[in-house]
């Protein structure tokens, strides 16, 4: 432990070296570290060759696996921010971390609250039935917006339908399944 | 309407350029009828997009779970294989150094030498006498197939039907078939010469690992082997799966009936050293009991005669593992492959008698030759250039695209086909499509984990890869959710076992980080400790919610991993019940212990002496860093030798250590 005499006899430069602890800064730094670790881990799951890159086509899955809800269009924006013109097919970890860290920090692409999602179904339910049919879903989800492909639609209908027999989706119950908790 | 211009992240092929969505909030809300229609369709549009986006999020969460499960399987599988090879490598290393403790030396010698070395003719005679089919009688109660020479197509078809019905072939006939296979194999060169000239097409099958249903599915899709429909089996027929013997018999019979149109390549699992640990030996012991020793002895003498590669039309090289910087066809052809009883311990390495405990020192030529063989059966490709030892597996090399180019050019080859690694789609190209991995055991890790595939090589056409998936009921394809649940469930169970097996060590480190004894630690710390103690690089953040409880503050309740499962030891011994960490150490090393015990147990009786038991445990403890305390182990040995007859049934012993479900505890945990 430094005694007063030690401090007094310390070199003059060290007089200015009083470091105040900044709890806010420390907590931000911890949060930052946690974000980086989380992002790196998600990235690594898709980094098959362990060379710090992932194919651009996997970006959507990686970003969404963090629990975010960007649209396809928004993903495209994210992609253009982090892709490298000399190698458009892959994304490097460094750029990924830069862009995604800010996105997480700013809490972007968090998606809508449950009530708004329910409202979305209600909008499509023009007859006010309280349910939607497979055909109605097909008309909307496969033809409009950012359309599903066959596989996506099939997977969607498997969880959407109330049961195997009727082709109805009582969307009020379904919303719970749709917004399954993310991994954190 | 907007469809044509998107890069769709769900389907990897890119379309044209992007457009960004106009969020609904920006749409001006005028009350004119024209803009009301416009507003309604915009609201519809944004509603559709909300649903689509949230669904895709859900898909991605499942996708990462699936990939994480896959990572678990691969990591645990390779860690196991690495263990096995490390064990053998350091046995050999120790043999080279002067073994200071004669007890240790004896253990090593016993493990490495399966059967004593005789001269070639003496060995032949011994083999013929001890494993002749004549030495096995057929009981009147046997209702299965009877086989006599010459073996023909009828036998082949009858066996397929019999095995499908779950029947077994009598040991006598298995010996008969295996002797025939051996007789034909001995005449073959090290590298099979295959030509599509005769039949215009040859089919290459990758790892099958005892999956009979996959082979039957392949025969169903691709036809039975025949002179018009040749097959190359690229190794790893046995181990891991539950029907290795049936598979080997079927393929053997096909080989006997069509010896010029069925080709066999040796895999790294066509090796008694691996069979000790990976299930084939256990399967034979279970299915053939008193005749098992004969069968095992004969298998040991067949593997060494399997060719190590095939060459199709002089330009497609087919081998189980791969190549390395020294791969040279001329050199390979000159090798006396029958010396490699086990690729991991060829006969020139192992001392000949019990008294000799030091390994023979090898010349440079011998070492290089050994590497040729090892590299063919154990190597894996890598993305970067270069060639380095495959420390992941513990044998063979990692070879890069430059090595591929080099070796292809040297021999004027155009393609390397290999197996050895499980791939989700059953196949995978690398090195600019000059290396093709083909893997034919579907559902390898768990139901739905991966497809199998085989490749058809044509005379004048590009090759064709066919995928398949063996399923119990082929009603409808599994959805993403079902596939993920199945695959993940088993993976997580395997992982939870590791937690239980390392409970003491984990709790010790958790407590260090929890000085206030709150029972909770931060996520980062939990992840770091788990990675370090379990020695598994896994996506712990993604997995944690399925492994442990998390409180409302986002902290990890670390004891919750141990609440539903517990390592129990059902041995009536006071010594063991007081020592949780000893229990766990034994459980963690179960596979290793089993391997070594079985290797020592020359007559496959399932029993070894107490002295041998203690010696092995202490030996592993000294060299494996696992700390089997000698006194504890001796006490343990004494306490379980209740009959005082000086022997221990090691199967029974090891099976007594089990991880069991105990449900949720409400009372405080004790240890």
mmCIF file of N, CA, C and O in Angstrom, chain B residues 27-96:
data_model
loop_
_atom_site.group_PDB
_atom_site.id
_atom_site.type_symbol
_atom_site.label_atom_id
_atom_site.label_comp_id
_atom_site.label_asym_id
_atom_site.label_seq_id
_atom_site.Cartn_x
_atom_site.Cartn_y
_atom_site.Cartn_z
ATOM 1 N N UNK B 27 -46.955 6.927 -44.926
ATOM 2 C CA UNK B 27 -48.023 7.136 -45.924
ATOM 3 C C UNK B 27 -48.954 8.238 -45.443
ATOM 4 O O UNK B 27 -49.500 8.162 -44.349
ATOM 5 N N UNK B 28 -49.144 9.271 -46.245
ATOM 6 C CA UNK B 28 -50.016 10.383 -45.802
ATOM 7 C C UNK B 28 -51.462 9.906 -45.730
ATOM 8 O O UNK B 28 -51.917 9.157 -46.605
ATOM 9 N N UNK B 29 -52.131 10.341 -44.683
ATOM 10 C CA UNK B 29 -53.509 9.857 -44.542
ATOM 11 C C UNK B 29 -54.489 10.942 -44.979
ATOM 12 O O UNK B 29 -54.968 11.730 -44.181
ATOM 13 N N UNK B 30 -54.743 10.939 -46.276
ATOM 14 C CA UNK B 30 -55.770 11.874 -46.779
ATOM 15 C C UNK B 30 -57.095 11.155 -46.825
ATOM 16 O O UNK B 30 -57.140 9.926 -46.860
ATOM 17 N N UNK B 31 -58.150 11.949 -46.907
ATOM 18 C CA UNK B 31 -59.440 11.297 -46.833
ATOM 19 C C UNK B 31 -60.076 11.071 -48.195
ATOM 20 O O UNK B 31 -61.209 10.660 -48.289
ATOM 21 N N UNK B 32 -59.368 11.370 -49.279
ATOM 22 C CA UNK B 32 -59.990 11.146 -50.589
ATOM 23 C C UNK B 32 -60.102 9.659 -50.868
ATOM 24 O O UNK B 32 -59.327 8.866 -50.341
ATOM 25 N N UNK B 33 -61.060 9.302 -51.686
ATOM 26 C CA UNK B 33 -61.311 7.871 -51.926
ATOM 27 C C UNK B 33 -60.104 7.218 -52.595
ATOM 28 O O UNK B 33 -59.746 6.091 -52.301
ATOM 29 N N UNK B 34 -59.474 7.964 -53.464
ATOM 30 C CA UNK B 34 -58.327 7.389 -54.175
ATOM 31 C C UNK B 34 -57.226 7.021 -53.185
ATOM 32 O O UNK B 34 -56.693 5.927 -53.198
ATOM 33 N N UNK B 35 -56.939 7.984 -52.294
ATOM 34 C CA UNK B 35 -55.851 7.677 -51.352
ATOM 35 C C UNK B 35 -56.308 6.753 -50.247
ATOM 36 O O UNK B 35 -55.507 6.119 -49.591
ATOM 37 N N UNK B 36 -57.647 6.658 -50.041
ATOM 38 C CA UNK B 36 -58.088 5.674 -49.053
ATOM 39 C C UNK B 36 -57.820 4.263 -49.553
ATOM 40 O O UNK B 36 -57.390 3.386 -48.824
ATOM 41 N N UNK B 37 -58.085 4.063 -50.834
ATOM 42 C CA UNK B 37 -57.761 2.749 -51.415
ATOM 43 C C UNK B 37 -56.259 2.493 -51.287
ATOM 44 O O UNK B 37 -55.807 1.442 -50.867
ATOM 45 N N UNK B 38 -55.518 3.508 -51.618
ATOM 46 C CA UNK B 38 -54.057 3.391 -51.551
ATOM 47 C C UNK B 38 -53.622 3.085 -50.129
ATOM 48 O O UNK B 38 -52.812 2.207 -49.878
ATOM 49 N N UNK B 39 -54.203 3.777 -49.175
ATOM 50 C CA UNK B 39 -53.811 3.575 -47.790
ATOM 51 C C UNK B 39 -54.143 2.152 -47.356
ATOM 52 O O UNK B 39 -53.359 1.495 -46.695
ATOM 53 N N UNK B 40 -55.318 1.672 -47.766
ATOM 54 C CA UNK B 40 -55.708 0.323 -47.350
ATOM 55 C C UNK B 40 -54.713 -0.702 -47.880
ATOM 56 O O UNK B 40 -54.304 -1.601 -47.170
ATOM 57 N N UNK B 41 -54.318 -0.553 -49.142
ATOM 58 C CA UNK B 41 -53.400 -1.556 -49.686
ATOM 59 C C UNK B 41 -52.022 -1.423 -49.060
ATOM 60 O O UNK B 41 -51.313 -2.410 -48.904
ATOM 61 N N UNK B 42 -51.698 -0.210 -48.654
ATOM 62 C CA UNK B 42 -50.412 -0.058 -47.958
ATOM 63 C C UNK B 42 -50.455 -0.710 -46.583
ATOM 64 O O UNK B 42 -49.483 -1.305 -46.136
ATOM 65 N N UNK B 43 -51.584 -0.542 -45.918
ATOM 66 C CA UNK B 43 -51.719 -1.179 -44.607
ATOM 67 C C UNK B 43 -51.673 -2.689 -44.765
ATOM 68 O O UNK B 43 -51.029 -3.391 -43.977
ATOM 69 N N UNK B 44 -52.378 -3.189 -45.795
ATOM 70 C CA UNK B 44 -52.344 -4.629 -46.060
ATOM 71 C C UNK B 44 -50.903 -5.075 -46.292
ATOM 72 O O UNK B 44 -50.441 -6.061 -45.725
ATOM 73 N N UNK B 45 -50.225 -4.298 -47.110
ATOM 74 C CA UNK B 45 -48.842 -4.642 -47.435
ATOM 75 C C UNK B 45 -47.987 -4.714 -46.184
ATOM 76 O O UNK B 45 -47.255 -5.671 -45.951
ATOM 77 N N UNK B 46 -48.102 -3.708 -45.347
ATOM 78 C CA UNK B 46 -47.241 -3.712 -44.169
ATOM 79 C C UNK B 46 -47.643 -4.817 -43.205
ATOM 80 O O UNK B 46 -46.806 -5.377 -42.504
ATOM 81 N N UNK B 47 -48.941 -5.161 -43.175
ATOM 82 C CA UNK B 47 -49.366 -6.276 -42.331
ATOM 83 C C UNK B 47 -48.768 -7.585 -42.819
ATOM 84 O O UNK B 47 -48.281 -8.397 -42.034
ATOM 85 N N UNK B 48 -48.822 -7.750 -44.135
ATOM 86 C CA UNK B 48 -48.239 -8.967 -44.714
ATOM 87 C C UNK B 48 -46.763 -9.056 -44.366
ATOM 88 O O UNK B 48 -46.252 -10.107 -43.972
ATOM 89 N N UNK B 49 -46.110 -7.929 -44.473
ATOM 90 C CA UNK B 49 -44.668 -7.941 -44.220
ATOM 91 C C UNK B 49 -44.355 -8.207 -42.754
ATOM 92 O O UNK B 49 -43.380 -8.897 -42.426
ATOM 93 N N UNK B 50 -45.186 -7.691 -41.859
ATOM 94 C CA UNK B 50 -44.983 -7.976 -40.439
ATOM 95 C C UNK B 50 -45.028 -9.484 -40.205
ATOM 96 O O UNK B 50 -44.143 -10.066 -39.556
ATOM 97 N N UNK B 51 -46.056 -10.118 -40.752
ATOM 98 C CA UNK B 51 -46.187 -11.570 -40.550
ATOM 99 C C UNK B 51 -45.006 -12.316 -41.170
ATOM 100 O O UNK B 51 -44.424 -13.215 -40.557
ATOM 101 N N UNK B 52 -44.642 -11.925 -42.364
ATOM 102 C CA UNK B 52 -43.530 -12.600 -43.036
ATOM 103 C C UNK B 52 -42.219 -12.430 -42.266
ATOM 104 O O UNK B 52 -41.459 -13.389 -42.095
ATOM 105 N N UNK B 53 -41.979 -11.220 -41.782
ATOM 106 C CA UNK B 53 -40.729 -10.968 -41.059
ATOM 107 C C UNK B 53 -40.652 -11.749 -39.764
ATOM 108 O O UNK B 53 -39.613 -12.324 -39.426
ATOM 109 N N UNK B 54 -41.751 -11.775 -39.025
ATOM 110 C CA UNK B 54 -41.742 -12.499 -37.755
ATOM 111 C C UNK B 54 -41.610 -13.995 -37.968
ATOM 112 O O UNK B 54 -40.943 -14.691 -37.202
ATOM 113 N N UNK B 55 -42.207 -14.489 -39.019
ATOM 114 C CA UNK B 55 -42.053 -15.911 -39.303
ATOM 115 C C UNK B 55 -40.606 -16.244 -39.642
ATOM 116 O O UNK B 55 -40.047 -17.249 -39.188
ATOM 117 N N UNK B 56 -39.999 -15.396 -40.442
ATOM 118 C CA UNK B 56 -38.610 -15.662 -40.829
ATOM 119 C C UNK B 56 -37.687 -15.595 -39.617
ATOM 120 O O UNK B 56 -36.686 -16.295 -39.546
ATOM 121 N N UNK B 57 -38.033 -14.741 -38.689
ATOM 122 C CA UNK B 57 -37.258 -14.683 -37.449
ATOM 123 C C UNK B 57 -37.336 -16.016 -36.727
ATOM 124 O O UNK B 57 -36.334 -16.563 -36.257
ATOM 125 N N UNK B 58 -38.549 -16.538 -36.653
ATOM 126 C CA UNK B 58 -38.733 -17.804 -35.961
ATOM 127 C C UNK B 58 -37.932 -18.926 -36.648
ATOM 128 O O UNK B 58 -37.286 -19.741 -35.995
ATOM 129 N N UNK B 59 -37.975 -18.970 -37.960
ATOM 130 C CA UNK B 59 -37.214 -19.936 -38.736
ATOM 131 C C UNK B 59 -35.725 -19.828 -38.432
ATOM 132 O O UNK B 59 -35.044 -20.828 -38.266
ATOM 133 N N UNK B 60 -35.251 -18.594 -38.359
ATOM 134 C CA UNK B 60 -33.812 -18.400 -38.116
ATOM 135 C C UNK B 60 -33.425 -18.912 -36.731
ATOM 136 O O UNK B 60 -32.368 -19.506 -36.549
ATOM 137 N N UNK B 61 -34.301 -18.686 -35.744
ATOM 138 C CA UNK B 61 -34.005 -19.170 -34.398
ATOM 139 C C UNK B 61 -33.909 -20.690 -34.391
ATOM 140 O O UNK B 61 -33.053 -21.265 -33.729
ATOM 141 N N UNK B 62 -34.762 -21.345 -35.144
ATOM 142 C CA UNK B 62 -34.681 -22.794 -35.238
ATOM 143 C C UNK B 62 -33.455 -23.241 -36.011
ATOM 144 O O UNK B 62 -32.828 -24.244 -35.693
ATOM 145 N N UNK B 63 -33.132 -22.485 -37.038
ATOM 146 C CA UNK B 63 -31.971 -22.830 -37.844
ATOM 147 C C UNK B 63 -30.697 -22.800 -37.008
ATOM 148 O O UNK B 63 -29.844 -23.681 -37.106
ATOM 149 N N UNK B 64 -30.582 -21.780 -36.162
ATOM 150 C CA UNK B 64 -29.358 -21.699 -35.365
ATOM 151 C C UNK B 64 -29.346 -22.815 -34.322
ATOM 152 O O UNK B 64 -28.285 -23.350 -33.988
ATOM 153 N N UNK B 65 -30.511 -23.205 -33.838
ATOM 154 C CA UNK B 65 -30.550 -24.329 -32.906
ATOM 155 C C UNK B 65 -30.092 -25.598 -33.601
ATOM 156 O O UNK B 65 -29.365 -26.421 -33.047
ATOM 157 N N UNK B 66 -30.546 -25.776 -34.839
ATOM 158 C CA UNK B 66 -30.174 -26.960 -35.597
ATOM 159 C C UNK B 66 -28.670 -26.996 -35.820
ATOM 160 O O UNK B 66 -28.012 -28.017 -35.614
ATOM 161 N N UNK B 67 -28.142 -25.861 -36.224
ATOM 162 C CA UNK B 67 -26.706 -25.811 -36.472
ATOM 163 C C UNK B 67 -25.921 -26.009 -35.188
ATOM 164 O O UNK B 67 -24.866 -26.633 -35.195
ATOM 165 N N UNK B 68 -26.438 -25.484 -34.091
ATOM 166 C CA UNK B 68 -25.746 -25.656 -32.809
ATOM 167 C C UNK B 68 -25.740 -27.129 -32.428
ATOM 168 O O UNK B 68 -24.730 -27.654 -31.942
ATOM 169 N N UNK B 69 -26.852 -27.816 -32.660
ATOM 170 C CA UNK B 69 -26.919 -29.253 -32.352
ATOM 171 C C UNK B 69 -25.890 -30.009 -33.173
ATOM 172 O O UNK B 69 -25.185 -30.886 -32.678
ATOM 173 N N UNK B 70 -25.792 -29.639 -34.445
ATOM 174 C CA UNK B 70 -24.813 -30.266 -35.329
ATOM 175 C C UNK B 70 -23.404 -30.065 -34.795
ATOM 176 O O UNK B 70 -22.596 -30.992 -34.765
ATOM 177 N N UNK B 71 -23.129 -28.844 -34.368
ATOM 178 C CA UNK B 71 -21.798 -28.536 -33.806
ATOM 179 C C UNK B 71 -21.528 -29.400 -32.588
ATOM 180 O O UNK B 71 -20.410 -29.870 -32.392
ATOM 181 N N UNK B 72 -22.546 -29.608 -31.756
ATOM 182 C CA UNK B 72 -22.374 -30.455 -30.572
ATOM 183 C C UNK B 72 -21.943 -31.851 -30.994
ATOM 184 O O UNK B 72 -20.958 -32.397 -30.497
ATOM 185 N N UNK B 73 -22.684 -32.432 -31.910
ATOM 186 C CA UNK B 73 -22.373 -33.795 -32.346
ATOM 187 C C UNK B 73 -20.953 -33.902 -32.860
ATOM 188 O O UNK B 73 -20.203 -34.791 -32.488
ATOM 189 N N UNK B 74 -20.602 -32.978 -33.748
ATOM 190 C CA UNK B 74 -19.280 -33.074 -34.355
ATOM 191 C C UNK B 74 -18.183 -32.907 -33.325
ATOM 192 O O UNK B 74 -17.209 -33.646 -33.334
ATOM 193 N N UNK B 75 -18.354 -31.928 -32.437
ATOM 194 C CA UNK B 75 -17.342 -31.709 -31.421
ATOM 195 C C UNK B 75 -17.164 -32.917 -30.522
ATOM 196 O O UNK B 75 -16.055 -33.325 -30.227
ATOM 197 N N UNK B 76 -18.267 -33.499 -30.088
ATOM 198 C CA UNK B 76 -18.178 -34.646 -29.191
ATOM 199 C C UNK B 76 -17.608 -35.852 -29.937
ATOM 200 O O UNK B 76 -16.785 -36.585 -29.413
ATOM 201 N N UNK B 77 -18.018 -36.003 -31.190
ATOM 202 C CA UNK B 77 -17.513 -37.143 -31.962
ATOM 203 C C UNK B 77 -16.004 -37.043 -32.137
ATOM 204 O O UNK B 77 -15.282 -37.997 -31.888
ATOM 205 N N UNK B 78 -15.557 -35.878 -32.544
ATOM 206 C CA UNK B 78 -14.126 -35.725 -32.787
ATOM 207 C C UNK B 78 -13.339 -35.785 -31.497
ATOM 208 O O UNK B 78 -12.247 -36.312 -31.458
ATOM 209 N N UNK B 79 -13.918 -35.253 -30.419
ATOM 210 C CA UNK B 79 -13.221 -35.310 -29.136
ATOM 211 C C UNK B 79 -13.013 -36.762 -28.747
ATOM 212 O O UNK B 79 -11.960 -37.151 -28.252
ATOM 213 N N UNK B 80 -14.009 -37.585 -28.998
ATOM 214 C CA UNK B 80 -13.910 -39.016 -28.697
ATOM 215 C C UNK B 80 -12.848 -39.695 -29.524
ATOM 216 O O UNK B 80 -12.017 -40.440 -29.020
ATOM 217 N N UNK B 81 -12.864 -39.409 -30.828
ATOM 218 C CA UNK B 81 -11.880 -40.036 -31.710
ATOM 219 C C UNK B 81 -10.478 -39.579 -31.350
ATOM 220 O O UNK B 81 -9.530 -40.348 -31.397
ATOM 221 N N UNK B 82 -10.405 -38.317 -31.023
ATOM 222 C CA UNK B 82 -9.112 -37.750 -30.665
ATOM 223 C C UNK B 82 -8.546 -38.446 -29.432
ATOM 224 O O UNK B 82 -7.382 -38.788 -29.386
ATOM 225 N N UNK B 83 -9.412 -38.663 -28.469
ATOM 226 C CA UNK B 83 -9.050 -39.408 -27.259
ATOM 227 C C UNK B 83 -8.453 -40.752 -27.613
ATOM 228 O O UNK B 83 -7.423 -41.149 -27.112
ATOM 229 N N UNK B 84 -9.180 -41.453 -28.444
ATOM 230 C CA UNK B 84 -8.798 -42.807 -28.821
ATOM 231 C C UNK B 84 -7.409 -42.820 -29.432
ATOM 232 O O UNK B 84 -6.565 -43.639 -29.104
ATOM 233 N N UNK B 85 -7.210 -41.894 -30.349
ATOM 234 C CA UNK B 85 -5.926 -41.878 -31.023
ATOM 235 C C UNK B 85 -4.818 -41.370 -30.144
ATOM 236 O O UNK B 85 -3.697 -41.830 -30.211
ATOM 237 N N UNK B 86 -5.162 -40.422 -29.309
ATOM 238 C CA UNK B 86 -4.155 -39.911 -28.375
ATOM 239 C C UNK B 86 -3.676 -41.051 -27.504
ATOM 240 O O UNK B 86 -2.499 -41.191 -27.228
ATOM 241 N N UNK B 87 -4.629 -41.857 -27.099
ATOM 242 C CA UNK B 87 -4.305 -42.995 -26.252
ATOM 243 C C UNK B 87 -3.284 -43.877 -26.950
ATOM 244 O O UNK B 87 -2.260 -44.234 -26.392
ATOM 245 N N UNK B 88 -3.562 -44.209 -28.184
ATOM 246 C CA UNK B 88 -2.645 -45.072 -28.918
ATOM 247 C C UNK B 88 -1.324 -44.410 -29.201
ATOM 248 O O UNK B 88 -0.286 -45.039 -29.120
ATOM 249 N N UNK B 89 -1.398 -43.144 -29.539
ATOM 250 C CA UNK B 89 -0.154 -42.434 -29.790
ATOM 251 C C UNK B 89 0.740 -42.420 -28.578
ATOM 252 O O UNK B 89 1.945 -42.608 -28.691
ATOM 253 N N UNK B 90 0.150 -42.209 -27.430
ATOM 254 C CA UNK B 90 1.079 -42.159 -26.307
ATOM 255 C C UNK B 90 1.464 -43.524 -25.785
ATOM 256 O O UNK B 90 2.499 -43.670 -25.169
ATOM 257 N N UNK B 91 0.676 -44.530 -26.073
ATOM 258 C CA UNK B 91 1.176 -45.880 -25.807
ATOM 259 C C UNK B 91 2.459 -46.105 -26.600
ATOM 260 O O UNK B 91 3.448 -46.594 -26.078
ATOM 261 N N UNK B 92 2.380 -45.732 -27.872
ATOM 262 C CA UNK B 92 3.550 -45.935 -28.720
ATOM 263 C C UNK B 92 4.732 -45.080 -28.275
ATOM 264 O O UNK B 92 5.854 -45.550 -28.230
ATOM 265 N N UNK B 93 4.431 -43.833 -27.919
ATOM 266 C CA UNK B 93 5.505 -42.973 -27.426
ATOM 267 C C UNK B 93 6.160 -43.576 -26.199
ATOM 268 O O UNK B 93 7.373 -43.596 -26.067
ATOM 269 N N UNK B 94 5.313 -44.059 -25.296
ATOM 270 C CA UNK B 94 5.846 -44.619 -24.062
ATOM 271 C C UNK B 94 6.684 -45.856 -24.317
ATOM 272 O O UNK B 94 7.669 -46.109 -23.646
ATOM 273 N N UNK B 95 6.277 -46.600 -25.323
ATOM 274 C CA UNK B 95 7.038 -47.790 -25.641
ATOM 275 C C UNK B 95 8.428 -47.407 -26.112
ATOM 276 O O UNK B 95 9.390 -48.125 -25.896
ATOM 277 N N UNK B 96 8.519 -46.275 -26.793
ATOM 278 C CA UNK B 96 9.820 -45.876 -27.306
ATOM 279 C C UNK B 96 10.745 -45.428 -26.194
ATOM 280 O O UNK B 96 11.923 -45.716 -26.199
#
